[in-house]
């Protein structure tokens, strides 16, 4: 019996990103990215893991598309590696790199799977970092040129484009805390990097509209839900700052053509340089918003937590504990995020472009994983999406993170997010119980009891 049925045409999918699965880091004239440089520098990543081989998707693309089709996915979200296509970030185009994505798109379409193509999942070409990286305003223009190259090649077949993934993470983990590539710890650079990432998004949308390519274009942001740790004024204020930093700072420029004033007053001299007309570029109409949801945070005032003086702790629904990442599990937070997008930002069409979890998977002797915890996680979050739709949020689709286990950035290959297991010795892929469950969900267009 179907417990929750989703609207007709609801888009079901799964997501990956280039650096996390492709490998072939220097093959066919690919340029070096900041993640290549970062992982090749000792002590940046747990266990010294790198994406040099990853899931070897670059060489197993056809097999992977067959897998995607066998799971009944309606869409597959992947990203394009900028330095694979434009090795130095600007200038010469690498046709071999483009060919790979061209074949991937054709393969997906032949298998009746809609490609959802993301232009940027954190792989800035190292050559551009060498001239300052995202804090350098010119990066936005170089990104727009790269976007045009990709639109020109794939725009006749791709109908759903994402300009970039999680600008907040790229800016604040890359240039603020230094946890991610390029590993810089300087919040002034981070705020400037964010502004230029948003500008790059807007410039790419401009290029897309000017070129009259068919289809839809949007941006993906990771949105968490925030609750104050108490009703004390200092906790409520800290929680508000955290919301402005992680949500309003991203959606404000896009949907309201402004940054949150409170946040900018708080960060004072770290404020980015903004030129006249920037918000008209950033705030152009988009066709959808992609929402990645993983976390709900309980926020308290803490003088030791720069730059916001706000401490965030994970919130879990009763009985859930934490995932392998140390993150809480709170499906109600996803509903809250979707309703906030509806109420505060004008109810744009939304795809949940990432949601998923890493739990310690235990394969049996055949390599099969009975990941009931992941199934419960996904079911809980799908109920939350359904609740949000019932309450009027315009949610058009849901994509699991991730199609397969992969390189989880600074944490290397430890956390496994896939609904398909990857044996990193043999690179064999085996769908987990959750993949079989998800296939049923898709076939029924709903969750069964
Ligand atoms: C998101 C990233 C994705 C993956 C998941 C777990 O922030 O977009 O690449 O690492 O987290």
Coordinates of N, CA and C and ligand atoms in Angstrom, one line a residue, residues 20 121-122 165-166 292 294 327 354 401 408-409 417, ligand 1:
X20 N 34.8 13.6 -6.8 CA 34.5 12.5 -5.9 C 34.4 11.1 -6.5
X121 N 31.5 21.9 -9.0 CA 31.4 21.3 -7.7 C 32.8 21.4 -7.1
X122 N 33.3 22.6 -6.9 CA 34.4 23.0 -6.1 C 35.8 22.8 -6.7
X165 N 27.5 24.3 -7.0 CA 27.1 23.6 -5.8 C 27.7 24.3 -4.6
X166 N 26.8 24.7 -3.7 CA 27.1 25.1 -2.3 C 28.3 26.1 -2.3
X292 N 20.3 21.4 -0.9 CA 20.9 20.3 -0.3 C 20.6 20.3 1.2
X294 N 21.2 18.5 5.0 CA 21.8 17.4 5.8 C 21.5 17.6 7.3
X327 N 27.1 14.1 12.2 CA 25.9 15.0 12.0 C 24.7 14.3 12.6
X354 N 20.3 17.2 -3.0 CA 21.1 16.3 -2.2 C 20.5 16.0 -0.8
X401 N 21.9 11.8 -2.2 CA 23.4 11.8 -2.1 C 23.8 10.6 -1.4
X408 N 34.9 11.5 0.2 CA 34.2 12.5 0.9 C 35.1 13.6 1.4
X409 N 35.7 14.3 0.5 CA 36.5 15.5 0.7 C 37.5 15.3 1.8
X417 N 28.5 7.3 1.6 CA 27.2 7.9 1.4 C 26.4 7.2 0.3
Ligands
LIG1 C1 27.7 18.1 0.4 C2 28.5 18.0 -0.9 C3 28.7 16.7 -1.5 C4 28.9 15.6 -0.4 C5 27.9 15.8 0.7 C6 28.0 14.7 1.8 O1 28.0 19.2 1.1 O2 27.9 18.8 -1.9 O3 29.8 16.7 -2.4 O4 30.2 15.7 0.1 O5 27.9 17.0 1.3

